[in-house]
Protein backbone atom coordinates (compact mmCIF):
# COMPACT_ATOMS: atom_id res chain seq x y z
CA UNK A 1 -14.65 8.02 0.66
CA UNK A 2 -15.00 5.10 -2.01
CA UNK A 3 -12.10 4.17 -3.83
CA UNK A 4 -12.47 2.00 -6.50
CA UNK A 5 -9.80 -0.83 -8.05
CA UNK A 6 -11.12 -3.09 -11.11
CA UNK A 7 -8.65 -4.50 -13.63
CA UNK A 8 -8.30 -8.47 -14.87
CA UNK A 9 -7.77 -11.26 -12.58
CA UNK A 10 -3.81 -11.69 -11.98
CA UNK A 11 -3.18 -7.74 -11.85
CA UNK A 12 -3.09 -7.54 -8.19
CA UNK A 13 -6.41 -6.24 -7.35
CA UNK A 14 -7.27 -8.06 -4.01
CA UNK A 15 -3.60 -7.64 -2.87
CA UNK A 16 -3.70 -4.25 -3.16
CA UNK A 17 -7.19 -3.45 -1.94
CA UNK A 18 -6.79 -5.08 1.09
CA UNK A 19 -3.11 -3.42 1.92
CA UNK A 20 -4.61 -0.41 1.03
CA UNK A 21 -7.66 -0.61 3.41
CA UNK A 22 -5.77 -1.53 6.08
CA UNK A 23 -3.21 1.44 5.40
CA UNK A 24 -6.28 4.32 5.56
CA UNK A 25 -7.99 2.34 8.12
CA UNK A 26 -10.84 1.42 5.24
CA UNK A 27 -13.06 -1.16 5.08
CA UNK A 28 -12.12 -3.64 2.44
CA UNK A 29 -14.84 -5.13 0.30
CA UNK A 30 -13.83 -7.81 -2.18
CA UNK A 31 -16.42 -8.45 -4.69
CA UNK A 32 -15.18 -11.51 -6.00
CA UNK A 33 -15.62 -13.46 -2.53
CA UNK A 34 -18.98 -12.34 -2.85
CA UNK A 35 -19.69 -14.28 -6.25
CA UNK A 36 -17.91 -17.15 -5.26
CA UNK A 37 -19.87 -17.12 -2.29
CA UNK A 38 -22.76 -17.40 -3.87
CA UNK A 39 -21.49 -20.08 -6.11
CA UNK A 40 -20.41 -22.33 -3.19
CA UNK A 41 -23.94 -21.44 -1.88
CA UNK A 42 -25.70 -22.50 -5.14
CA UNK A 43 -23.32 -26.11 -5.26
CA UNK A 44 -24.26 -26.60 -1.40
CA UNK A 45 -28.15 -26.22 -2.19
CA UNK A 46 -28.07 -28.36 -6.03
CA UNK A 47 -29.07 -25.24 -8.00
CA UNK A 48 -28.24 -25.95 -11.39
CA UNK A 49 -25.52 -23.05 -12.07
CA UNK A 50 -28.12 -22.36 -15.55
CA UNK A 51 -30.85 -21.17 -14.57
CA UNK A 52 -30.31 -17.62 -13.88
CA UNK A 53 -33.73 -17.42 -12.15
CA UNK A 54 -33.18 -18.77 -9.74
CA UNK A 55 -29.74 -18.02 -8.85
CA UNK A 56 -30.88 -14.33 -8.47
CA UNK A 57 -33.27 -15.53 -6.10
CA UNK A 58 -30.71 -17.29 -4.16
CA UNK A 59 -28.60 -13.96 -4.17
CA UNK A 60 -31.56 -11.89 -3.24
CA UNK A 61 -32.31 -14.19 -0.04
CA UNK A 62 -29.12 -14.53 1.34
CA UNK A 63 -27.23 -11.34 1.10
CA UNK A 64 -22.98 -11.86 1.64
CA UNK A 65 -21.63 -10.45 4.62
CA UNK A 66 -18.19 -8.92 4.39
CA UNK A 67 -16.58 -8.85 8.35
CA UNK A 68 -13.83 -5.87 8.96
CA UNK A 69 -11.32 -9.08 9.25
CA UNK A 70 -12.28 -10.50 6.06
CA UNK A 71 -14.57 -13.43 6.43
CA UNK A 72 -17.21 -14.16 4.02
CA UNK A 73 -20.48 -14.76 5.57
CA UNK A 74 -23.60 -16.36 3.46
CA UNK A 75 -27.17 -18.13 4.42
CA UNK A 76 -25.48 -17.86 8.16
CA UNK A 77 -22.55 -19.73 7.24
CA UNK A 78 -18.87 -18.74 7.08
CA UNK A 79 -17.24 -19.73 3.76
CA UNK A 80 -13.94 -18.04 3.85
CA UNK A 81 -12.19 -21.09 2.92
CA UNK A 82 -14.01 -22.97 1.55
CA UNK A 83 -14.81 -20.23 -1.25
CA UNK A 84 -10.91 -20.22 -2.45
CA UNK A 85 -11.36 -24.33 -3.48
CA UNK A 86 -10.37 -24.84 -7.12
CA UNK A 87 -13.60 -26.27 -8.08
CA UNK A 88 -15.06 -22.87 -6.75
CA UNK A 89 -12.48 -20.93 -9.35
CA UNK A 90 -13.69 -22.61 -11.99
CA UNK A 91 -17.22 -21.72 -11.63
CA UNK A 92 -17.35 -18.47 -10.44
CA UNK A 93 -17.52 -17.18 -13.93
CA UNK A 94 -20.82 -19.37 -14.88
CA UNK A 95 -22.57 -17.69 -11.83
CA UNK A 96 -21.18 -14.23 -12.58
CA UNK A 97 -22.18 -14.03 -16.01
CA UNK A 98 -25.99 -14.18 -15.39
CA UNK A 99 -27.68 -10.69 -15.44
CA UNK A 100 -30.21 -11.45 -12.59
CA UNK A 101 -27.45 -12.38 -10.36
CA UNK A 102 -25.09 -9.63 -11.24
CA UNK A 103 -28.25 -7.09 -10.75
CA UNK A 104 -28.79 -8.66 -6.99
CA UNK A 105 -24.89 -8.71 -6.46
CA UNK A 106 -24.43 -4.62 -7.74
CA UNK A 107 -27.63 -3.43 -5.12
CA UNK A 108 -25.67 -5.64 -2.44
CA UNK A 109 -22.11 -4.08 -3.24
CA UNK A 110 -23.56 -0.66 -3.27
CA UNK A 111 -25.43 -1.22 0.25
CA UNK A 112 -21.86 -2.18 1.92
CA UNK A 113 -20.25 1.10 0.09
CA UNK A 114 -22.87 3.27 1.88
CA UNK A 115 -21.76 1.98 5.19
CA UNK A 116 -18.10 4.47 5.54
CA UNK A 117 -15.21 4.57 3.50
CA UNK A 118 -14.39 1.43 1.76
CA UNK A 119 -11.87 0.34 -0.88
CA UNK A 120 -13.91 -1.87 -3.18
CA UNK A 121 -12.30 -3.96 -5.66
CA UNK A 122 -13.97 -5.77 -8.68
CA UNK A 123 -14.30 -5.86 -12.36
CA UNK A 124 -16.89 -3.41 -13.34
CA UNK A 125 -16.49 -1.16 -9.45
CA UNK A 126 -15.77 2.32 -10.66
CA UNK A 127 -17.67 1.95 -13.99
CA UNK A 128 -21.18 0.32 -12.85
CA UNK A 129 -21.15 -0.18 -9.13
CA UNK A 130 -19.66 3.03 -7.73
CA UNK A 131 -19.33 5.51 -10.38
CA UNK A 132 -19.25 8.05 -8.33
CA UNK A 133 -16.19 7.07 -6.75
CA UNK A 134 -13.54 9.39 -5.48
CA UNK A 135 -10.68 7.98 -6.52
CA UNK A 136 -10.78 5.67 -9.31
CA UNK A 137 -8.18 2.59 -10.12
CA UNK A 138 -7.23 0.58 -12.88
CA UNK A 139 -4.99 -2.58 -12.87
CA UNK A 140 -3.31 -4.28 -15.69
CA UNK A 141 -0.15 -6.70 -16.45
CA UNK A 142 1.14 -8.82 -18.83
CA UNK A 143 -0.96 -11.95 -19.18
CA UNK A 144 2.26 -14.36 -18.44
CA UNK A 145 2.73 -12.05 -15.14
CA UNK A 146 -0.80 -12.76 -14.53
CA UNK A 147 -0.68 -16.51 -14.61
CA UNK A 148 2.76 -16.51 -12.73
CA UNK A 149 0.85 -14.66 -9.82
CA UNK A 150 -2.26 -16.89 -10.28
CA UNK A 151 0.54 -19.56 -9.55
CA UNK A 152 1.59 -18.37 -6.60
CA UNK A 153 -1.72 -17.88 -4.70
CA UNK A 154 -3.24 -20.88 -6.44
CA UNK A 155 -0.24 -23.70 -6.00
CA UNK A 156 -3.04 -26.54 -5.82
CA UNK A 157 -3.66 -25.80 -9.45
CA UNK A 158 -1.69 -26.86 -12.43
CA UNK A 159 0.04 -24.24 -14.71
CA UNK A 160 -1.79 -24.89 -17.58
CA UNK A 161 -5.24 -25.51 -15.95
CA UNK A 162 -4.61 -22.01 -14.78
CA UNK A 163 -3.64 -20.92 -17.96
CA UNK A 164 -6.68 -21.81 -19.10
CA UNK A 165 -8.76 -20.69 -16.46
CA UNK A 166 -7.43 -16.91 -16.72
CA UNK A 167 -7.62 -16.91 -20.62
CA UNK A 168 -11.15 -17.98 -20.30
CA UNK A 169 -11.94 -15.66 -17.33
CA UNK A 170 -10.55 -12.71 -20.05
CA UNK A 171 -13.11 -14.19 -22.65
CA UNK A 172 -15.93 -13.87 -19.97
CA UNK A 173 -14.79 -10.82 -18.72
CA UNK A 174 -13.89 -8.74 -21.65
CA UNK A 175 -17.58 -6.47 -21.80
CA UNK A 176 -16.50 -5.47 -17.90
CA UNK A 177 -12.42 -5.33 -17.76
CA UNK A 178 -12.60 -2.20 -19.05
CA UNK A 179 -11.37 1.20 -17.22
CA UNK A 180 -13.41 4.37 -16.30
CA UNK A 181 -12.53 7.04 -18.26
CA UNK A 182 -11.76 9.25 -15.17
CA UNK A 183 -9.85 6.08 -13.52
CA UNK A 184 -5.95 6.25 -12.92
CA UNK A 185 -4.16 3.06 -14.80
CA UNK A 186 -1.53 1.46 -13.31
CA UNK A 187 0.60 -1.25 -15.07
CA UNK A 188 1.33 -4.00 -12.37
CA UNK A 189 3.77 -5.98 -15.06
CA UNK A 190 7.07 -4.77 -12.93
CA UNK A 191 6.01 -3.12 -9.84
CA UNK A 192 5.83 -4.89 -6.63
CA UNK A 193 2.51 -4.40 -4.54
CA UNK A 194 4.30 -1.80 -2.03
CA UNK A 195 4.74 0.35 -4.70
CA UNK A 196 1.71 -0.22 -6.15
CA UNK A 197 -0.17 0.68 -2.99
CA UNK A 198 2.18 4.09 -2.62
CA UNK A 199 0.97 5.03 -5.32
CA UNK A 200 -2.30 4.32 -4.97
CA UNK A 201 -2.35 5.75 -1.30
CA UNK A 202 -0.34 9.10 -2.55
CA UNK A 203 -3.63 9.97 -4.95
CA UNK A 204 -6.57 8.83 -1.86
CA UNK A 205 -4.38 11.23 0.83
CA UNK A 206 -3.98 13.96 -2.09
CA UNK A 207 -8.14 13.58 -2.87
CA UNK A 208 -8.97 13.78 0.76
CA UNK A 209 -6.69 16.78 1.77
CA UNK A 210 -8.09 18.48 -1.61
């Protein structure tokens, strides 16, 4: 089974996801270490972050591993940590938004969804990359809860620098954040993740009993 979870960065997504997994013994697969592995990748070799090109190329040769205890593998190389630097943050989304690379990175997130049951969470998961899915999620909260949690996991960061970087990430995101029509939406604002995850877990054991 393949569930799904996409919503806008701050909702809880990778919190979730990874709960979840490890509640229905599923793999987790977070596609957002996967384009910010890339991006460390492309920094590490000097590939201008422009040319599209070749950045697919780069994608297409060195495939991300995903381990089932949640290191990022790329070009033979963990990059767990050093993936989550700010400087990383702030250009994921200049990677992301090139076409080639997004192609290479949707073939690659579809190959580790064929391996078993997997929660995969993303931006554009249960509309583009799995449609099929069997159980479909959508995440959303208030933009000021949002940058309150980005605060949180991201303490290293100023407040308004991350203010900044989530507004933006909305701008660059806004032709993916958007839900499949057969996805559940959940409204993070005033829930706390174990109740988010009940929820979530209640509708995967009610699909797979069905």
């Amino acid at each position: 089974m393949i569930v799904a979870i996409d919503g806008p960065a701050g909702a809880g997504k990778s919190t979730v996801a990874s709960r979840l997994a490890e509640r229905l013994g599923f793999r987790y697969l977070d596609t957002g270490a996967m384009y910010r592995a890339l991006t460390w990748l492309a920094m590490h070799d000097a590939i201008p972050l422009d040319q599209s090109e070749r950045l697919g190329e780069l994608a297409r040769d060195n495939p991300v591993e995903l381990d089932e205890a949640g290191r990022v593998f790329i070009a033979g190389k963990d990059v767990t940590d050093a993936i989550r630097q700010a400087r990383i943050d702030r250009l994921v989304p200049v990677v992301a938004r090139h076409p080639q690379v997004r192609t290479v990175m949707r073939s690659r997130q579809r190959e580790l969804a064929e391996l078993g049951d997997a929660v995969i969470e993303g931006r554009d998961i249960g509309t583009v990359v799995v449609p099929d899915a069997e159980v479909k999620i959508y995440l959303k909260a208030e933009r000021d809860v949002r940058e309150r949690r980005r605060q949180a996991e991201r303490p290293d960061i100023g407040a308004d620098a991350l203010a900044t970087d989530l507004r933006l990430r909305d701008e660059s995101d806004a032709a993916r954040m958007q839900a499949a029509n057969d996805a559940v939406e959940i409204d993070t604002t005033e829930l706390d993740v174990a109740d988010v995850v009940a929820r979530v877990e209640s509708l995967v054991r009610e699909r797979l009993a069905a």
